[in-house]
Structure formats: structure tokens, C-alpha cells
DNA sequence: TGGTGCCGGTGACAGGTGTCACCGGTGCGT
DNA sequence: ACGCACCGGTGACACCTGTCACCGGCACCA
């Protein structure tokens, strides 16, 4: 029996995935959590073989959870199951020690197989995404550029960004300008969106 | 047996929901589609009692699908199952003739019950959302204001918006200014985000 | 030891943005 | 016939943005 932990913030999806996996004779869902920051403790209690981790979660995102699991030296493997197939996500997930990366667009009957492969110690990666990730190259943004872009995502003014980051408005504009150049965008919001699309934030 | 059609663009979620509902003795998933514009034709072929419709779908969004089903006079009920609990979504879904509205945050074991209630001719509405929808009041934006806000969502410049909408830049700025005032925002992107949050777009 | 890259900042400049006042036209209710 | 709201537009104004040049400082590496 492969023991599985499910982490997804949408209860309905979580329950549905549990129903799907419980249909398999060799898979058993031993725990479900709705927040990233509850995963490590739950893993200690239930010692699952594989953790299915959504990336978008409150508390702690799935990539950080994968890193925390490896950090803690727990003998469980991470399989990312996420809505957004962003190249940067894949790269960061792999860097964080995840064993697999599956998009929620994949056919339902492939999930169980992915779980088995991960459990067997293999790596499972969405092939489309893998090539995109290679073509896209690494994240070209500096830390500060990412900071200002994150704040710019919802359309904040330079003043507000400067205030939140404790920076001079001029400095913020410089980082924004640089980020706009690197992303090939025309405005800071476009740059922020582009960066988000690529999983650079 | 309650015959159910599933419409969701994420194959994994679709399959998982099917697994979940098929566990119920009185429910049968008779069709699954991944695009909104395939629903009506599939309903004609499979004549389900209840359609589970995601709102965010390619081709045709779930609300438009519900409207199309009613328009076509088909004897099937619509139950919206969506990620985002935006007050405006609920209102528009009900106006479009949906019989129920469930958020993907609800516990998995309540879904089957919601399907049964809808099948029995009852209305199923997330109570939290219902009050929010009443408090929030109706959509204050005019059609044109919504148009410019939609274009402004990704950070486009006034020129680009004007070009896409075949309007004068000055007119676009007037609509944007008006929308910014109505939403209480400081920039057009903030206004667009706020409007999106409320389901006004 | 100098080169390179990132951080933080300043100043200046062209052009974009948000606001306001105001115009004519249309449709709708009273 | 009138008010009213929405559409589409113009012109003007203050202010914000995006770009560029340039500064000092720090860390790292050859």
C-alpha cells in the first residue's frame, strides 16, 4: 500500500482527489490538509510515502513545503499537483527537492500512475512544461526587482511600493524600469504579469 | 438515478469529481466536458438531470452556459461549482437561471447533497456568499466602464485600450476616471482588480 | 587590485495618467 | 416636453511614470 497525503486548499478538490485515489487498490489516502503550514506536522504523525502538494496554498506554498520536508529529513516524496504550469514553478519545485510535477490539466487516470512512479523513486515531470522551462531559461530578475514587481501586481503607485519596501521612490522607479526592460513589457503591471506567468515571482 | 454532467476545464479535477460522485448510490456521471461551448450539445445527447458547471472555462463561461441551457429550453438544472466566491458571480449565475451555487471550498461530502437538492427542484446557495452579495449591492459600473476595466486588467496603456475598443484616448480616460471613482481605487489597475474581485467584469 | 554586479539614491526630461469642465447626441421614463 | 443617464468626444491642468545618466557603497571573483 502506498500511503498518500493530500494538501490542497480547496476542500472539494481535496475530497475529490481522495475519492479518485482511493479507487486504486494499491493507494491509500492517509491524511488531508488544507494549509501548507500543517503539512510537516501531519507528515510526522502519519508518515505517508508520497505527499501531493498544491502550490497555491495559504500559510506556506507547496514549493516551500517541499523544501521544508527535505530540510526536516523526512522519508516522504513530494509530488506537486498544481493549476498553473509555469516554467519557473517547475524549476523551483525541482530545486526544492520535489520528485514530480503534474498539472491539473492532465487526465485523471494518470495521477495514480504518477504517484506510483514517485513512490518507486522515479521523477515525474510534465514533458511540455519541461521543454518550456528549458527554453525560457532561468529567472533574469534580481531579488529587488522581484520585490517591486510583486508590489506592482495589483496596480500600486510608486509611492505606495516605496513605502511598503522602505525605499526611495526614485529607486523603485529604477528597479521597475529595469524589470520592464528585462520582461519586454511596456508598463510595470505588464511586467509584473509577465513575471508571474513565468513563475518568476 | 440522478444523471449528472460535469463541466470543468481541469481534467484532473473533472475526473476526481466524477470519482467522488460515482461513490454515491443514487448519482451517475453520464458525461464530462472540458469546454463551455460543448455543454449544450452534450446535454442534448445525454439528457442529464443536473449540470455541474465551473465558471472559469474556455469557449464559454459557466454563467453563459447556464443561460444557454435555459434559452434552449432543455429540462436540465444548473449547479455552479466554482473556485471564486465573488458576489457578482452569484447574482449573475442566478439571473442566468442557475439552480445552485457552490464554492470549491465547501466540504466534499456536501456536494452530493447539493446535487440531490438541485435535482429535487430546490435552490442551493452558499450562505456566506448570499449575504455578501446582498451587502455588496448591484454592479455600479456601466457597460463601457466594464469594457475599459477589462482591457486595463493586464496593465495596458490608454492608447492600447482606445485602439482595441475603437475609442478616443480621451474617452477611455474619462471612463477609467469614472470607474476609479466608483471603485474607490487610486489607479486603473486597482480599479480593475477591485471590479474583478466583486465579479463585476 | 581591478572588474563586475547588485543595492540604494539623485536629478532631469518626455510623455503618460487622472481629473475636471464642457460639448453634442441618444434613449428612456414621466 | 422635460429631466436624466449613458455614450463619445475635446481641451486643459497637475501630477505620475518610464527612461537615462550618474553617484557611492558593498560583495565577490579573477
mmCIF file of N, CA and C (backbone and C1' of nucleotides) in Angstrom, chain D residues 3-30:
data_model
loop_
_atom_site.group_PDB
_atom_site.id
_atom_site.type_symbol
_atom_site.label_atom_id
_atom_site.label_comp_id
_atom_site.label_asym_id
_atom_site.label_seq_id
_atom_site.Cartn_x
_atom_site.Cartn_y
_atom_site.Cartn_z
ATOM 1 P P DG D 3 -35.652 70.518 -17.735
ATOM 2 O "O5'" DG D 3 -35.378 69.157 -16.971
ATOM 3 C "C5'" DG D 3 -36.227 68.758 -15.913
ATOM 4 C "C4'" DG D 3 -35.930 67.308 -15.535
ATOM 5 C "C3'" DG D 3 -34.465 67.051 -15.149
ATOM 6 O "O3'" DG D 3 -34.431 66.296 -13.952
ATOM 7 C "C1'" DG D 3 -35.121 65.577 -16.896
ATOM 8 P P DC D 4 -33.016 66.078 -13.186
ATOM 9 O "O5'" DC D 4 -32.503 64.681 -13.751
ATOM 10 C "C5'" DC D 4 -33.392 63.559 -13.753
ATOM 11 C "C4'" DC D 4 -32.727 62.400 -14.467
ATOM 12 C "C3'" DC D 4 -31.205 62.351 -14.289
ATOM 13 O "O3'" DC D 4 -30.848 61.158 -13.636
ATOM 14 C "C1'" DC D 4 -31.841 62.032 -16.574
ATOM 15 P P DA D 5 -29.331 60.917 -13.108
ATOM 16 O "O5'" DA D 5 -28.820 59.766 -14.083
ATOM 17 C "C5'" DA D 5 -29.659 58.646 -14.350
ATOM 18 C "C4'" DA D 5 -29.112 57.900 -15.558
ATOM 19 C "C3'" DA D 5 -27.589 57.768 -15.552
ATOM 20 O "O3'" DA D 5 -27.230 56.410 -15.791
ATOM 21 C "C1'" DA D 5 -28.330 58.715 -17.599
ATOM 22 P P DC D 6 -25.696 55.954 -15.626
ATOM 23 O "O5'" DC D 6 -25.191 55.707 -17.122
ATOM 24 C "C5'" DC D 6 -25.896 54.793 -17.947
ATOM 25 C "C4'" DC D 6 -25.573 55.089 -19.394
ATOM 26 C "C3'" DC D 6 -24.081 55.054 -19.729
ATOM 27 O "O3'" DC D 6 -23.811 53.951 -20.587
ATOM 28 C "C1'" DC D 6 -25.204 56.897 -20.762
ATOM 29 P P DC D 7 -22.315 53.678 -21.067
ATOM 30 O "O5'" DC D 7 -22.177 54.509 -22.426
ATOM 31 C "C5'" DC D 7 -22.904 54.087 -23.581
ATOM 32 C "C4'" DC D 7 -22.668 55.067 -24.703
ATOM 33 C "C3'" DC D 7 -21.204 55.198 -25.131
ATOM 34 O "O3'" DC D 7 -21.046 54.755 -26.467
ATOM 35 C "C1'" DC D 7 -22.253 57.328 -24.891
ATOM 36 P P DG D 8 -19.605 54.360 -26.959
ATOM 37 O "O5'" DG D 8 -18.948 55.764 -27.308
ATOM 38 C "C5'" DG D 8 -19.288 56.401 -28.527
ATOM 39 C "C4'" DG D 8 -18.705 57.786 -28.565
ATOM 40 C "C3'" DG D 8 -17.191 57.866 -28.351
ATOM 41 O "O3'" DG D 8 -16.552 58.138 -29.595
ATOM 42 C "C1'" DG D 8 -18.389 59.645 -27.282
ATOM 43 P P DG D 9 -14.950 58.338 -29.618
ATOM 44 O "O5'" DG D 9 -14.778 59.894 -29.289
ATOM 45 C "C5'" DG D 9 -15.416 60.828 -30.139
ATOM 46 C "C4'" DG D 9 -15.321 62.197 -29.542
ATOM 47 C "C3'" DG D 9 -13.911 62.667 -29.183
ATOM 48 O "O3'" DG D 9 -13.352 63.344 -30.302
ATOM 49 C "C1'" DG D 9 -15.587 63.410 -27.623
ATOM 50 P P DT D 10 -11.827 63.823 -30.253
ATOM 51 O "O5'" DT D 10 -11.874 65.190 -29.439
ATOM 52 C "C5'" DT D 10 -12.640 66.282 -29.926
ATOM 53 C "C4'" DT D 10 -12.463 67.461 -29.000
ATOM 54 C "C3'" DT D 10 -11.001 67.848 -28.729
ATOM 55 O "O3'" DT D 10 -10.751 69.143 -29.247
ATOM 56 C "C1'" DT D 10 -12.285 67.772 -26.717
ATOM 57 P P DG D 11 -9.252 69.652 -29.338
ATOM 58 O "O5'" DG D 11 -9.054 70.389 -27.928
ATOM 59 C "C5'" DG D 11 -10.006 71.330 -27.493
ATOM 60 C "C4'" DG D 11 -9.643 71.835 -26.100
ATOM 61 C "C3'" DG D 11 -8.132 71.975 -25.849
ATOM 62 O "O3'" DG D 11 -7.858 73.247 -25.297
ATOM 63 C "C1'" DG D 11 -9.141 70.649 -24.150
ATOM 64 P P DA D 12 -6.338 73.705 -25.125
ATOM 65 O "O5'" DA D 12 -6.190 73.709 -23.542
ATOM 66 C "C5'" DA D 12 -7.201 74.323 -22.754
ATOM 67 C "C4'" DA D 12 -7.027 73.926 -21.296
ATOM 68 C "C3'" DA D 12 -5.575 74.001 -20.804
ATOM 69 O "O3'" DA D 12 -5.521 74.806 -19.635
ATOM 70 C "C1'" DA D 12 -6.564 71.915 -20.247
ATOM 71 P P DC D 13 -4.100 75.389 -19.151
ATOM 72 O "O5'" DC D 13 -3.829 74.533 -17.830
ATOM 73 C "C5'" DC D 13 -4.812 74.486 -16.803
ATOM 74 C "C4'" DC D 13 -4.491 73.327 -15.874
ATOM 75 C "C3'" DC D 13 -3.005 73.200 -15.561
ATOM 76 O "O3'" DC D 13 -2.765 73.702 -14.249
ATOM 77 C "C1'" DC D 13 -4.050 71.076 -15.997
ATOM 78 P P DA D 14 -1.274 73.599 -13.630
ATOM 79 O "O5'" DA D 14 -1.365 72.259 -12.797
ATOM 80 C "C5'" DA D 14 -2.313 72.137 -11.736
ATOM 81 C "C4'" DA D 14 -2.183 70.764 -11.100
ATOM 82 C "C3'" DA D 14 -0.807 70.467 -10.492
ATOM 83 O "O3'" DA D 14 -0.981 69.726 -9.286
ATOM 84 C "C1'" DA D 14 -1.255 68.913 -12.229
ATOM 85 P P DC D 15 0.293 69.359 -8.372
ATOM 86 O "O5'" DC D 15 0.529 67.827 -8.747
ATOM 87 C "C5'" DC D 15 -0.587 66.933 -8.719
ATOM 88 C "C4'" DC D 15 -0.197 65.653 -9.425
ATOM 89 C "C3'" DC D 15 1.132 65.048 -8.953
ATOM 90 O "O3'" DC D 15 0.837 63.766 -8.427
ATOM 91 C "C1'" DC D 15 0.927 65.001 -11.323
ATOM 92 P P DC D 16 1.964 62.905 -7.632
ATOM 93 O "O5'" DC D 16 2.090 61.652 -8.621
ATOM 94 C "C5'" DC D 16 0.909 61.079 -9.159
ATOM 95 C "C4'" DC D 16 1.294 60.156 -10.300
ATOM 96 C "C3'" DC D 16 2.487 59.238 -10.003
ATOM 97 O "O3'" DC D 16 2.140 57.924 -10.409
ATOM 98 C "C1'" DC D 16 2.858 60.438 -12.019
ATOM 99 P P DT D 17 3.072 56.670 -10.124
ATOM 100 O "O5'" DT D 17 3.345 56.129 -11.598
ATOM 101 C "C5'" DT D 17 3.534 57.042 -12.627
ATOM 102 C "C4'" DT D 17 3.827 56.362 -13.938
ATOM 103 C "C3'" DT D 17 4.880 55.255 -13.869
ATOM 104 O "O3'" DT D 17 4.691 54.392 -14.981
ATOM 105 C "C1'" DT D 17 5.797 57.200 -14.901
ATOM 106 P P DG D 18 5.564 53.017 -15.084
ATOM 107 O "O5'" DG D 18 6.719 53.417 -16.110
ATOM 108 C "C5'" DG D 18 6.358 53.785 -17.424
ATOM 109 C "C4'" DG D 18 7.593 54.165 -18.218
ATOM 110 C "C3'" DG D 18 8.784 53.222 -18.059
ATOM 111 O "O3'" DG D 18 9.348 53.009 -19.351
ATOM 112 C "C1'" DG D 18 9.444 55.429 -17.506
ATOM 113 P P DT D 19 10.690 52.144 -19.555
ATOM 114 O "O5'" DT D 19 11.802 53.256 -19.698
ATOM 115 C "C5'" DT D 19 11.656 54.251 -20.713
ATOM 116 C "C4'" DT D 19 12.833 55.202 -20.661
ATOM 117 C "C3'" DT D 19 14.204 54.521 -20.534
ATOM 118 O "O3'" DT D 19 14.956 54.843 -21.683
ATOM 119 C "C1'" DT D 19 13.999 56.378 -19.056
ATOM 120 P P DC D 20 16.374 54.107 -21.956
ATOM 121 O "O5'" DC D 20 17.439 55.171 -21.393
ATOM 122 C "C5'" DC D 20 17.345 56.539 -21.803
ATOM 123 C "C4'" DC D 20 18.240 57.394 -20.929
ATOM 124 C "C3'" DC D 20 19.614 56.792 -20.622
ATOM 125 O "O3'" DC D 20 20.602 57.533 -21.303
ATOM 126 C "C1'" DC D 20 18.612 57.841 -18.720
ATOM 127 P P DA D 21 22.134 57.045 -21.214
ATOM 128 O "O5'" DA D 21 22.695 57.992 -20.063
ATOM 129 C "C5'" DA D 21 22.403 59.381 -20.098
ATOM 130 C "C4'" DA D 21 23.060 60.058 -18.899
ATOM 131 C "C3'" DA D 21 24.415 59.451 -18.508
ATOM 132 O "O3'" DA D 21 25.361 60.478 -18.271
ATOM 133 C "C1'" DA D 21 22.941 59.444 -16.655
ATOM 134 P P DC D 22 26.922 60.085 -17.953
ATOM 135 O "O5'" DC D 22 26.997 60.105 -16.370
ATOM 136 C "C5'" DC D 22 26.432 61.198 -15.652
ATOM 137 C "C4'" DC D 22 26.299 60.829 -14.206
ATOM 138 C "C3'" DC D 22 27.469 60.013 -13.635
ATOM 139 O "O3'" DC D 22 28.332 60.836 -12.875
ATOM 140 C "C1'" DC D 22 25.338 59.341 -12.790
ATOM 141 P P DC D 23 29.694 60.160 -12.188
ATOM 142 O "O5'" DC D 23 29.269 59.901 -10.688
ATOM 143 C "C5'" DC D 23 28.855 60.974 -9.862
ATOM 144 C "C4'" DC D 23 28.253 60.436 -8.577
ATOM 145 C "C3'" DC D 23 29.084 59.394 -7.853
ATOM 146 O "O3'" DC D 23 30.023 60.033 -7.001
ATOM 147 C "C1'" DC D 23 26.759 58.804 -7.866
ATOM 148 P P DG D 24 31.309 59.175 -6.470
ATOM 149 O "O5'" DG D 24 30.734 58.387 -5.216
ATOM 150 C "C5'" DG D 24 30.104 59.099 -4.160
ATOM 151 C "C4'" DG D 24 29.516 58.094 -3.174
ATOM 152 C "C3'" DG D 24 30.550 57.104 -2.634
ATOM 153 O "O3'" DG D 24 30.422 56.994 -1.227
ATOM 154 C "C1'" DG D 24 28.726 55.938 -3.640
ATOM 155 P P DG D 25 31.476 56.118 -0.347
ATOM 156 O "O5'" DG D 25 30.750 54.697 -0.254
ATOM 157 C "C5'" DG D 25 29.468 54.599 0.357
ATOM 158 C "C4'" DG D 25 28.986 53.160 0.275
ATOM 159 C "C3'" DG D 25 30.057 52.129 0.663
ATOM 160 O "O3'" DG D 25 29.612 51.372 1.776
ATOM 161 C "C1'" DG D 25 28.937 51.527 -1.346
ATOM 162 P P DC D 26 30.636 50.423 2.589
ATOM 163 O "O5'" DC D 26 30.249 48.979 2.040
ATOM 164 C "C5'" DC D 26 28.889 48.537 2.113
ATOM 165 C "C4'" DC D 26 28.726 47.301 1.237
ATOM 166 C "C3'" DC D 26 29.789 46.223 1.468
ATOM 167 O "O3'" DC D 26 29.180 45.048 1.953
ATOM 168 C "C1'" DC D 26 29.399 46.613 -0.861
ATOM 169 P P DA D 27 30.055 43.887 2.643
ATOM 170 O "O5'" DA D 27 30.034 42.763 1.493
ATOM 171 C "C5'" DA D 27 28.783 42.339 0.952
ATOM 172 C "C4'" DA D 27 29.040 41.532 -0.307
ATOM 173 C "C3'" DA D 27 30.160 40.490 -0.179
ATOM 174 O "O3'" DA D 27 29.666 39.221 -0.576
ATOM 175 C "C1'" DA D 27 30.490 41.840 -2.112
ATOM 176 P P DC D 28 30.489 37.876 -0.265
ATOM 177 O "O5'" DC D 28 30.950 37.418 -1.724
ATOM 178 C "C5'" DC D 28 30.049 37.571 -2.824
ATOM 179 C "C4'" DC D 28 30.835 37.492 -4.128
ATOM 180 C "C3'" DC D 28 32.027 36.524 -4.074
ATOM 181 O "O3'" DC D 28 31.904 35.571 -5.116
ATOM 182 C "C1'" DC D 28 32.660 38.613 -4.993
ATOM 183 P P DC D 29 32.805 34.240 -5.113
ATOM 184 O "O5'" DC D 29 33.455 34.251 -6.564
ATOM 185 C "C5'" DC D 29 32.932 35.146 -7.563
ATOM 186 C "C4'" DC D 29 34.045 35.551 -8.516
ATOM 187 C "C3'" DC D 29 35.253 34.613 -8.514
ATOM 188 O "O3'" DC D 29 35.656 34.356 -9.844
ATOM 189 C "C1'" DC D 29 35.963 36.830 -8.120
ATOM 190 P P DA D 30 36.741 33.224 -10.131
ATOM 191 O "O5'" DA D 30 37.776 33.931 -11.099
ATOM 192 C "C5'" DA D 30 37.290 34.693 -12.206
ATOM 193 C "C4'" DA D 30 38.355 35.693 -12.634
ATOM 194 C "C3'" DA D 30 39.724 35.079 -12.931
ATOM 195 O "O3'" DA D 30 40.310 35.715 -14.049
ATOM 196 C "C1'" DA D 30 39.930 36.672 -11.201
#
